[in-house]
Short mmCIF file of C-alpha atoms in Angstrom, two decimals:
data_model
loop_
_atom_site.label_atom_id
_atom_site.label_comp_id
_atom_site.label_asym_id
_atom_site.label_seq_id
_atom_site.Cartn_x
_atom_site.Cartn_y
_atom_site.Cartn_z
CA MET V 1 -31.92 -47.37 159.06
CA PRO V 2 -27.93 -46.69 159.85
CA TYR V 3 -26.29 -48.08 162.65
CA ALA V 4 -23.08 -46.96 164.95
CA LEU V 5 -21.06 -47.86 167.88
CA PHE V 6 -22.02 -46.35 170.99
CA TYR V 7 -20.83 -46.04 174.75
CA GLN V 8 -23.69 -45.13 176.97
CA ASP V 9 -25.47 -42.54 175.06
CA ALA V 10 -22.53 -41.20 172.82
CA LYS V 11 -21.94 -42.11 169.36
CA LEU V 12 -18.45 -43.18 168.74
CA SER V 13 -18.54 -44.07 165.32
CA LYS V 14 -19.86 -42.88 161.88
CA ALA V 15 -23.14 -44.37 160.47
CA TYR V 16 -22.97 -47.44 158.53
CA PRO V 17 -25.60 -48.90 156.49
CA THR V 18 -26.14 -52.15 158.54
CA GLU V 19 -25.58 -53.42 161.84
CA ALA V 20 -23.34 -56.29 160.41
CA ASP V 21 -21.00 -53.15 158.96
CA VAL V 22 -20.66 -51.94 162.55
CA TRP V 23 -19.67 -55.46 164.01
CA LYS V 24 -17.17 -55.77 161.33
CA LEU V 25 -15.61 -52.36 162.24
CA ALA V 26 -15.46 -53.41 166.14
CA ARG V 27 -13.80 -56.62 165.22
CA GLN V 28 -11.27 -55.02 163.32
CA SER V 29 -10.58 -52.51 166.07
CA GLY V 30 -10.14 -55.11 168.65
CA LEU V 31 -13.58 -54.09 170.66
CA VAL V 32 -15.14 -57.85 170.12
CA VAL V 33 -14.53 -60.58 172.45
CA ASP V 34 -15.85 -64.13 172.55
CA THR V 35 -17.64 -65.25 175.22
CA VAL V 36 -18.93 -68.82 176.38
CA SER V 37 -21.88 -69.23 178.52
CA GLU V 38 -22.82 -72.68 180.32
CA GLU V 39 -25.35 -73.21 177.85
CA GLU V 40 -23.00 -72.48 174.89
CA LYS V 41 -19.94 -74.35 175.74
CA SER V 42 -19.48 -75.76 172.35
CA SER V 43 -19.51 -72.42 170.64
CA PRO V 44 -18.56 -68.99 171.90
CA ARG V 45 -20.30 -65.97 170.78
CA PRO V 46 -18.99 -62.21 169.81
CA VAL V 47 -19.74 -59.88 172.62
CA LEU V 48 -18.92 -56.01 172.37
CA ASP V 49 -16.22 -55.25 175.23
CA ASN V 50 -16.55 -52.47 177.80
CA ASP V 51 -20.43 -52.19 177.54
CA TYR V 52 -20.16 -50.84 173.88
CA GLU V 53 -23.16 -51.29 171.93
CA ILE V 54 -24.31 -51.04 168.45
CA ARG V 55 -27.59 -49.23 167.87
CA PRO V 56 -29.67 -47.69 164.86
CA CYS V 57 -28.88 -43.85 164.49
CA GLN V 58 -29.56 -41.01 162.52
CA PRO V 59 -26.75 -39.98 159.98
CA GLU V 60 -24.97 -36.45 160.86
CA PRO V 61 -26.16 -34.07 158.35
CA ASN V 62 -24.27 -34.55 155.31
CA GLU V 63 -23.22 -37.80 156.23
CA ASP V 64 -23.42 -40.89 153.84
CA PRO V 65 -23.49 -44.29 155.52
CA ALA V 66 -22.52 -45.89 152.33
CA LYS V 67 -19.40 -43.62 151.54
CA ASN V 68 -18.42 -44.29 155.30
CA LYS V 69 -18.57 -48.14 154.63
CA ALA V 70 -16.60 -47.75 151.23
CA ASP V 71 -13.80 -45.53 153.30
CA ALA V 72 -13.52 -48.17 155.99
CA GLU V 73 -12.96 -50.93 153.71
CA ARG V 74 -10.57 -49.09 151.53
CA GLU V 75 -8.65 -48.21 154.71
CA ALA V 76 -8.83 -51.76 156.06
CA ARG V 77 -6.90 -53.22 152.71
CA LEU V 78 -4.38 -50.44 153.01
CA GLU V 79 -3.52 -51.08 156.87
CA PRO V 80 -0.74 -53.91 157.46
CA ARG V 81 -2.19 -56.74 159.20
CA LEU V 82 -0.15 -57.99 162.14
CA ASN V 83 -0.43 -61.43 162.97
#
């Protein structure tokens, strides 16, 4: 089952093969923040900012989640990284 990034019920991203693929895209886009709870003080855990969610979804007609992943990886390699 493919996954995508959602805000409320609106699908914000293309469909990707795995949930991990969408997490990677969200992190690259600056949508992931690290949060610490009282129980997890030693290791913060990543969460999506602004109530975004990653959910299973159906791809759009003629959409190929594997191609979306390959395209995103190619774009990430071509973009300059800011430190």
